[in-house]
PDB file of C-alpha atoms in Angstrom:
ATOM      1  CA  MET A 172     120.287 103.103 128.665  1.00 28.00           C
ATOM      2  CA  THR A 173     118.697 102.691 125.727  1.00 35.00           C
ATOM      3  CA  THR A 174     120.932 102.025 122.930  1.00 39.00           C
ATOM      4  CA  PRO A 175     120.982 104.463 120.216  1.00 38.00           C
ATOM      5  CA  GLY A 176     120.807 102.028 117.752  1.00 39.00           C
ATOM      6  CA  ALA A 177     117.120 101.438 118.905  1.00 40.00           C
ATOM      7  CA  ILE A 178     115.215 102.991 115.682  1.00 39.00           C
ATOM      8  CA  SER A 179     112.728 103.373 118.660  1.00 36.00           C
ATOM      9  CA  ARG A 180     112.286 105.923 120.738  1.00 46.00           C
ATOM     10  CA  PHE A 181     109.843 106.938 123.281  1.00 45.00           C
ATOM     11  CA  ALA A 182     109.848 110.114 124.545  1.00 43.00           C
ATOM     12  CA  ASN A 183     109.823 113.700 122.650  1.00 47.00           C
ATOM     13  CA  PRO A 184     110.626 117.196 123.582  1.00 45.00           C
ATOM     14  CA  GLU A 185     106.511 118.194 123.651  1.00 49.00           C
ATOM     15  CA  PRO A 186     107.032 119.335 126.170  1.00 39.00           C
ATOM     16  CA  ALA A 187     110.390 119.013 127.414  1.00 36.00           C
ATOM     17  CA  PRO A 188     111.077 115.826 129.258  1.00 35.00           C
ATOM     18  CA  PRO A 189     113.476 115.354 132.026  1.00 29.00           C
ATOM     19  CA  ALA A 190     116.824 115.477 132.249  1.00 28.00           C
ATOM     20  CA  SER A 191     116.727 111.369 132.327  1.00 27.00           C
ATOM     21  CA  PHE A 192     113.907 110.526 129.366  1.00 29.00           C
ATOM     22  CA  ALA A 193     113.852 107.199 128.532  1.00 33.00           C
ATOM     23  CA  TRP A 194     110.375 105.791 128.040  1.00 35.00           C
ATOM     24  CA  THR A 195     109.999 104.872 131.408  1.00 35.00           C
ATOM     25  CA  ALA A 196     106.998 101.549 132.250  1.00 36.00           C
ATOM     26  CA  THR A 197     103.703 103.916 131.635  1.00 47.00           C
ATOM     27  CA  THR A 198     101.128 101.199 131.385  1.00 47.00           C
ATOM     28  CA  THR A 199      97.202 100.927 129.562  1.00 49.00           C
ATOM     29  CA  MET A 200      96.382  97.684 130.007  1.00 57.00           C
ATOM     30  CA  ASP A 201      99.629  96.131 130.159  1.00 82.00           C
ATOM     31  CA  LYS A 202     100.170  97.859 126.864  1.00 91.00           C
ATOM     32  CA  PRO A 203     103.457 100.059 126.424  1.00 93.00           C
ATOM     33  CA  HIS A 204     101.636 103.758 126.631  1.00 92.00           C
ATOM     34  CA  ALA A 205     103.775 107.245 125.016  1.00 90.00           C
ATOM     35  CA  PRO A 206     101.430 110.417 126.380  1.00 89.00           C
ATOM     36  CA  ALA A 207     103.577 111.934 123.271  1.00 86.00           C
ATOM     37  CA  THR A 208     102.174 110.648 120.791  1.00 85.00           C
ATOM     38  CA  GLU A 209      98.345 112.055 121.519  1.00 87.00           C
ATOM     39  CA  ARG A 210      99.319 115.532 121.580  1.00 90.00           C
ATOM     40  CA  ASN A 211     101.729 115.240 118.838  1.00 94.00           C
ATOM     41  CA  ARG A 212      99.113 112.929 116.519  1.00 95.00           C
ATOM     42  CA  GLU A 213      96.299 115.129 114.832  1.00 97.00           C
ATOM     43  CA  PRO A 214      99.237 117.595 113.094  1.00 97.00           C
ATOM     44  CA  ILE A 215     101.095 114.217 111.893  1.00 98.00           C
ATOM     45  CA  LEU A 216      97.715 112.899 110.639  1.00 98.00           C
ATOM     46  CA  GLY A 217      96.689 115.799 108.562  1.00 98.00           C
ATOM     47  CA  VAL A 218     100.058 116.242 106.828  1.00 98.00           C
ATOM     48  CA  LEU A 219      99.379 112.210 105.669  1.00 98.00           C
ATOM     49  CA  ARG A 220      96.007 113.060 104.590  1.00 98.00           C
ATOM     50  CA  ARG A 221      97.496 115.470 102.093  1.00 97.00           C
ATOM     51  CA  HIS A 222     100.495 113.468 101.519  1.00 98.00           C
ATOM     52  CA  PHE A 223      99.586 109.957 102.089  1.00 98.00           C
ATOM     53  CA  ALA A 224      95.973 110.185  99.795  1.00 98.00           C
ATOM     54  CA  ASP A 225      97.183 107.385  97.071  1.00 98.00           C
ATOM     55  CA  ARG A 226      99.148 106.045  98.612  1.00 98.00           C
ATOM     56  CA  HIS A 227      99.342 101.873  99.249  1.00 98.00           C
ATOM     57  CA  HIS A 228     101.764 100.633 101.535  1.00 98.00           C
ATOM     58  CA  VAL A 229     103.073 102.285 105.045  1.00 98.00           C
ATOM     59  CA  LEU A 230     106.029 100.960 106.424  1.00 98.00           C
ATOM     60  CA  GLU A 231     106.551 102.848 109.295  1.00 98.00           C
ATOM     61  CA  ILE A 232     109.909 102.761 110.918  1.00 98.00           C
ATOM     62  CA  GLY A 233     110.855 102.958 114.347  1.00 97.00           C
ATOM     63  CA  SER A 234     106.602 102.562 115.737  1.00 97.00           C
ATOM     64  CA  GLY A 235     107.686 102.835 119.347  1.00 96.00           C
ATOM     65  CA  THR A 236     104.675 101.288 121.281  1.00 96.00           C
ATOM     66  CA  GLY A 237     102.275 101.107 117.660  1.00 97.00           C
ATOM     67  CA  GLN A 238      99.944 103.901 119.344  1.00 97.00           C
ATOM     68  CA  HIS A 239     100.956 106.507 116.397  1.00 97.00           C
ATOM     69  CA  ALA A 240      99.771 103.051 114.007  1.00 98.00           C
ATOM     70  CA  ILE A 241      96.750 102.347 115.044  1.00 98.00           C
ATOM     71  CA  HIS A 242      95.442 105.457 115.059  1.00 98.00           C
ATOM     72  CA  PHE A 243      96.391 106.210 111.655  1.00 98.00           C
ATOM     73  CA  ALA A 244      95.910 103.373 109.838  1.00 98.00           C
ATOM     74  CA  ALA A 245      92.058 103.721 111.783  1.00 98.00           C
ATOM     75  CA  ALA A 246      91.634 107.405 110.404  1.00 98.00           C
ATOM     76  CA  LEU A 247      93.371 106.284 106.163  1.00 98.00           C
ATOM     77  CA  PRO A 248      91.504 102.879 105.780  1.00 98.00           C
ATOM     78  CA  HIS A 249      92.736 102.519 102.623  1.00 98.00           C
ATOM     79  CA  LEU A 250      96.108 102.361 103.545  1.00 98.00           C
ATOM     80  CA  SER A 251      98.690  99.554 104.636  1.00 98.00           C
ATOM     81  CA  TRP A 252     100.279  99.915 107.993  1.00 98.00           C
ATOM     82  CA  GLN A 253     102.983  97.953 108.245  1.00 98.00           C
ATOM     83  CA  THR A 254     104.937  98.261 112.092  1.00 98.00           C
ATOM     84  CA  SER A 255     108.991  97.765 113.379  1.00 98.00           C
ATOM     85  CA  GLU A 256     110.942  98.408 115.508  1.00 97.00           C
ATOM     86  CA  GLN A 257     114.022  96.785 117.321  1.00 95.00           C
ATOM     87  CA  PRO A 258     112.461  93.057 118.381  1.00 96.00           C
ATOM     88  CA  GLN A 259     112.187  93.392 122.302  1.00 95.00           C
ATOM     89  CA  TYR A 260     109.669  96.444 121.419  1.00 96.00           C
ATOM     90  CA  LEU A 261     107.406  93.821 118.850  1.00 97.00           C
ATOM     91  CA  PRO A 262     105.276  92.432 122.076  1.00 97.00           C
ATOM     92  CA  GLY A 263     104.257  95.400 123.120  1.00 97.00           C
ATOM     93  CA  ILE A 264     103.212  97.016 119.463  1.00 97.00           C
ATOM     94  CA  ARG A 265     101.321  92.953 118.686  1.00 97.00           C
ATOM     95  CA  LEU A 266      98.985  94.522 121.790  1.00 97.00           C
ATOM     96  CA  TRP A 267      98.053  97.405 121.052  1.00 97.00           C
ATOM     97  CA  LEU A 268      97.165  95.795 116.936  1.00 97.00           C
ATOM     98  CA  ALA A 269      95.498  93.531 118.733  1.00 97.00           C
ATOM     99  CA  GLU A 270      93.377  95.415 121.173  1.00 96.00           C
ATOM    100  CA  ALA A 271      92.378  97.511 117.715  1.00 97.00           C
ATOM    101  CA  GLN A 272      91.738  94.665 115.199  1.00 97.00           C
ATOM    102  CA  LEU A 273      92.609  96.631 112.910  1.00 98.00           C
ATOM    103  CA  PRO A 274      92.431  94.922 108.908  1.00 98.00           C
ATOM    104  CA  ASN A 275      94.994  96.832 107.649  1.00 98.00           C
ATOM    105  CA  THR A 276      97.509  96.800 110.404  1.00 98.00           C
ATOM    106  CA  PRO A 277      99.653  93.630 109.451  1.00 98.00           C
ATOM    107  CA  GLU A 278     102.236  91.575 112.193  1.00 97.00           C
ATOM    108  CA  PRO A 279     105.311  94.087 113.087  1.00 98.00           C
ATOM    109  CA  VAL A 280     108.275  93.298 111.735  1.00 97.00           C
ATOM    110  CA  ALA A 281     111.895  93.892 113.679  1.00 97.00           C
ATOM    111  CA  LEU A 282     114.890  96.268 111.881  1.00 97.00           C
ATOM    112  CA  ASP A 283     117.401  97.813 113.816  1.00 97.00           C
ATOM    113  CA  VAL A 284     118.930  99.716 111.094  1.00 96.00           C
ATOM    114  CA  ASN A 285     122.217  97.962 113.060  1.00 96.00           C
ATOM    115  CA  VAL A 286     121.137  94.263 111.356  1.00 95.00           C
ATOM    116  CA  PRO A 287     120.589  93.592 107.554  1.00 94.00           C
ATOM    117  CA  PHE A 288     117.074  94.357 106.961  1.00 93.00           C
ATOM    118  CA  ALA A 289     115.737  92.411 103.943  1.00 89.00           C
ATOM    119  CA  SER A 290     112.180  93.971 102.772  1.00 91.00           C
ATOM    120  CA  PRO A 291     109.453  91.368 101.406  1.00 87.00           C
ATOM    121  CA  ARG A 292     108.383  94.172  99.511  1.00 94.00           C
ATOM    122  CA  ARG A 293     109.221  97.963  98.402  1.00 97.00           C
ATOM    123  CA  TYR A 294     106.946 100.694  99.947  1.00 98.00           C
ATOM    124  CA  ASP A 295     104.963 103.610  98.163  1.00 98.00           C
ATOM    125  CA  ALA A 296     105.325 105.455 101.711  1.00 98.00           C
ATOM    126  CA  ILE A 297     107.621 105.291 104.723  1.00 98.00           C
ATOM    127  CA  PHE A 298     106.584 106.637 108.389  1.00 98.00           C
ATOM    128  CA  SER A 299     109.056 107.670 110.782  1.00 98.00           C
ATOM    129  CA  ALA A 300     108.182 110.038 113.712  1.00 98.00           C
ATOM    130  CA  ASN A 301     111.256 111.199 116.273  1.00 96.00           C
ATOM    131  CA  THR A 302     113.520 108.938 114.875  1.00 97.00           C
ATOM    132  CA  LEU A 303     116.499 110.673 114.334  1.00 98.00           C
ATOM    133  CA  HIS A 304     118.172 112.271 117.151  1.00 98.00           C
ATOM    134  CA  ILE A 305     117.603 108.935 119.201  1.00 97.00           C
ATOM    135  CA  MET A 306     119.790 107.639 117.236  1.00 97.00           C
ATOM    136  CA  SER A 307     123.640 108.121 116.503  1.00 98.00           C
ATOM    137  CA  TRP A 308     124.847 109.951 113.380  1.00 98.00           C
ATOM    138  CA  PRO A 309     126.202 106.818 111.428  1.00 98.00           C
ATOM    139  CA  GLU A 310     122.880 105.279 112.441  1.00 98.00           C
ATOM    140  CA  VAL A 311     121.023 107.959 110.792  1.00 98.00           C
ATOM    141  CA  GLU A 312     122.932 107.829 107.495  1.00 98.00           C
ATOM    142  CA  ARG A 313     122.763 103.470 107.790  1.00 98.00           C
ATOM    143  CA  LEU A 314     118.385 105.223 107.635  1.00 98.00           C
ATOM    144  CA  PHE A 315     118.706 107.004 104.537  1.00 98.00           C
ATOM    145  CA  ALA A 316     121.243 104.395 102.821  1.00 98.00           C
ATOM    146  CA  LEU A 317     118.554 101.260 103.235  1.00 97.00           C
ATOM    147  CA  LEU A 318     115.950 103.693 102.551  1.00 98.00           C
ATOM    148  CA  PRO A 319     116.180 102.986  98.366  1.00 97.00           C
ATOM    149  CA  SER A 320     115.834  99.112  98.753  1.00 96.00           C
ATOM    150  CA  LEU A 321     112.308  99.615 101.329  1.00 98.00           C
ATOM    151  CA  MET A 322     110.339 102.363  98.378  1.00 98.00           C
ATOM    152  CA  THR A 323     109.147 102.570  95.027  1.00 97.00           C
ATOM    153  CA  SER A 324     110.010 104.853  92.424  1.00 96.00           C
ATOM    154  CA  GLY A 325     108.392 108.107  93.302  1.00 97.00           C
ATOM    155  CA  ALA A 326     107.569 106.531  96.975  1.00 98.00           C
ATOM    156  CA  LEU A 327     107.407 109.235  99.405  1.00 98.00           C
ATOM    157  CA  PHE A 328     108.858 109.363 102.801  1.00 98.00           C
ATOM    158  CA  CYS A 329     107.612 111.439 105.927  1.00 98.00           C
ATOM    159  CA  CYS A 330     110.044 112.253 108.923  1.00 98.00           C
ATOM    160  CA  TYR A 331     108.424 114.027 112.122  1.00 98.00           C
ATOM    161  CA  GLY A 332     110.538 115.707 114.706  1.00 98.00           C
ATOM    162  CA  PRO A 333     112.988 118.493 115.524  1.00 98.00           C
ATOM    163  CA  PHE A 334     115.859 120.058 113.199  1.00 98.00           C
ATOM    164  CA  ASN A 335     118.084 122.477 113.729  1.00 98.00           C
ATOM    165  CA  TYR A 336     118.422 125.081 110.183  1.00 98.00           C
ATOM    166  CA  GLY A 337     121.524 126.652 109.416  1.00 97.00           C
ATOM    167  CA  GLY A 338     123.192 125.045 112.787  1.00 97.00           C
ATOM    168  CA  ARG A 339     120.980 126.714 114.577  1.00 98.00           C
ATOM    169  CA  PHE A 340     118.041 125.267 117.381  1.00 98.00           C
ATOM    170  CA  THR A 341     114.798 126.460 117.044  1.00 97.00           C
ATOM    171  CA  SER A 342     113.952 127.188 119.842  1.00 97.00           C
ATOM    172  CA  ALA A 343     115.222 127.307 123.678  1.00 97.00           C
ATOM    173  CA  SER A 344     112.947 124.112 124.181  1.00 97.00           C
ATOM    174  CA  ASN A 345     114.753 122.785 121.371  1.00 97.00           C
ATOM    175  CA  ALA A 346     118.613 123.609 123.249  1.00 98.00           C
ATOM    176  CA  GLN A 347     117.664 122.016 126.366  1.00 97.00           C
ATOM    177  CA  PHE A 348     115.904 119.049 124.748  1.00 97.00           C
ATOM    178  CA  ASP A 349     119.058 118.650 122.582  1.00 98.00           C
ATOM    179  CA  ALA A 350     121.210 119.113 125.817  1.00 98.00           C
ATOM    180  CA  ALA A 351     119.118 116.190 127.943  1.00 97.00           C
ATOM    181  CA  LEU A 352     119.695 113.856 124.571  1.00 97.00           C
ATOM    182  CA  LYS A 353     123.466 114.055 124.886  1.00 97.00           C
ATOM    183  CA  LEU A 354     123.316 113.625 128.658  1.00 97.00           C
ATOM    184  CA  ASP A 355     121.844 110.515 128.469  1.00 96.00           C
ATOM    185  CA  ASP A 356     123.847 109.770 125.337  1.00 97.00           C
ATOM    186  CA  PRO A 357     126.381 111.422 123.528  1.00 97.00           C
ATOM    187  CA  ARG A 358     125.575 109.977 120.980  1.00 97.00           C
ATOM    188  CA  ARG A 359     122.110 111.235 120.191  1.00 98.00           C
ATOM    189  CA  GLY A 360     120.989 114.404 119.404  1.00 98.00           C
ATOM    190  CA  ILE A 361     118.761 117.068 117.377  1.00 98.00           C
ATOM    191  CA  ARG A 362     119.996 117.160 113.931  1.00 98.00           C
ATOM    192  CA  ASP A 363     120.748 119.185 110.894  1.00 98.00           C
ATOM    193  CA  ILE A 364     118.310 119.585 108.153  1.00 98.00           C
ATOM    194  CA  GLU A 365     120.743 120.683 105.720  1.00 98.00           C
ATOM    195  CA  ALA A 366     122.777 116.800 106.669  1.00 98.00           C
ATOM    196  CA  VAL A 367     119.908 115.140 106.707  1.00 98.00           C
ATOM    197  CA  ASP A 368     118.490 116.672 103.598  1.00 98.00           C
ATOM    198  CA  ALA A 369     121.982 116.256 102.225  1.00 98.00           C
ATOM    199  CA  LEU A 370     121.858 111.927 103.000  1.00 98.00           C
ATOM    200  CA  ALA A 371     118.309 112.031 101.356  1.00 98.00           C
ATOM    201  CA  HIS A 372     119.462 113.181  98.120  1.00 98.00           C
ATOM    202  CA  ASN A 373     122.020 111.075  98.034  1.00 98.00           C
ATOM    203  CA  ALA A 374     119.218 108.206  98.154  1.00 98.00           C
ATOM    204  CA  GLY A 375     117.719 109.395  95.504  1.00 98.00           C
ATOM    205  CA  LEU A 376     114.804 111.548  97.137  1.00 98.00           C
ATOM    206  CA  VAL A 377     113.981 115.507  97.295  1.00 98.00           C
ATOM    207  CA  MET A 378     112.215 117.400  99.209  1.00 98.00           C
ATOM    208  CA  ILE A 379     108.600 118.023  98.488  1.00 98.00           C
ATOM    209  CA  GLU A 380     107.752 119.390 102.010  1.00 98.00           C
ATOM    210  CA  ASP A 381     109.285 120.901 105.715  1.00 98.00           C
ATOM    211  CA  ALA A 382     105.218 121.643 107.443  1.00 98.00           C
ATOM    212  CA  GLU A 383     105.938 123.606 110.599  1.00 97.00           C
ATOM    213  CA  MET A 384     104.631 121.462 113.719  1.00 97.00           C
ATOM    214  CA  PRO A 385     103.243 122.022 117.356  1.00 95.00           C
ATOM    215  CA  ALA A 386     106.201 121.964 119.772  1.00 95.00           C
ATOM    216  CA  ASN A 387     109.023 123.364 117.532  1.00 96.00           C
ATOM    217  CA  ASN A 388     108.959 120.005 115.151  1.00 98.00           C
ATOM    218  CA  ARG A 389     108.441 119.815 112.092  1.00 98.00           C
ATOM    219  CA  CYS A 390     107.451 117.522 109.635  1.00 98.00           C
ATOM    220  CA  ILE A 391     109.242 116.985 106.518  1.00 98.00           C
ATOM    221  CA  THR A 392     108.271 115.021 103.179  1.00 98.00           C
ATOM    222  CA  TRP A 393     110.698 113.593 100.663  1.00 98.00           C
ATOM    223  CA  ARG A 394     109.881 112.042  97.645  1.00 98.00           C
ATOM    224  CA  ARG A 395     111.975 109.279  95.325  1.00 98.00           C
ATOM    225  CA  LEU A 396     113.152 110.457  92.504  1.00 92.00           C
ATOM    226  CA  THR A 397     111.718 107.934  89.149  1.00 79.00           C
ATOM    227  CA  GLY A 398     114.546 105.697  88.203  1.00 70.00           C
ATOM    228  CA  ALA A 399     116.676 106.848  91.333  1.00 64.00           C
TER     229      ALA A 399
END
């Protein structure tokens, strides 16, 4: 069972996974492979094109296999796309980065919300996909508490995944996915957007867009307030 502190996730509700949905060793030329990233990458890219057009340095939190990173870095070459993950997943990310040979994807860094992290720089954009429902709630709190130390003034945080609204699931498939998450680990689960937004507010962030995405997902973008 994957430790919930792992920001890492290799499954999401696109479509609903089987009861045992931890990442399986699907490989492409010995690289880890998450099929969901190929289904959601274009809708996410549409959001990133709008919000990251004037950004320069992006930190991806919970890069998983690294597939999102190479797709977005290739499509948005003006960005330096910094991947991060728990140490045990970095070798897989390196395989994808090495194959792509992009000039704007530096060496991935180890980042786990349960371990102190001193970033060598601040970023004007942060991206994370399908992480909050894999982490326990205390770890979600730690993630948002960490953000101010990672972000420049006015930086953006773009977070993709499923959310509840008003304490309710937005679809039957999301309810089924939440049940599967909790079956695997009761500390996991789809988060209420109101609770997540309260954490963002406490971190000095204000929501600027809540974009509807395919397969009952959302892409939420927050901006760090100047002087926060």
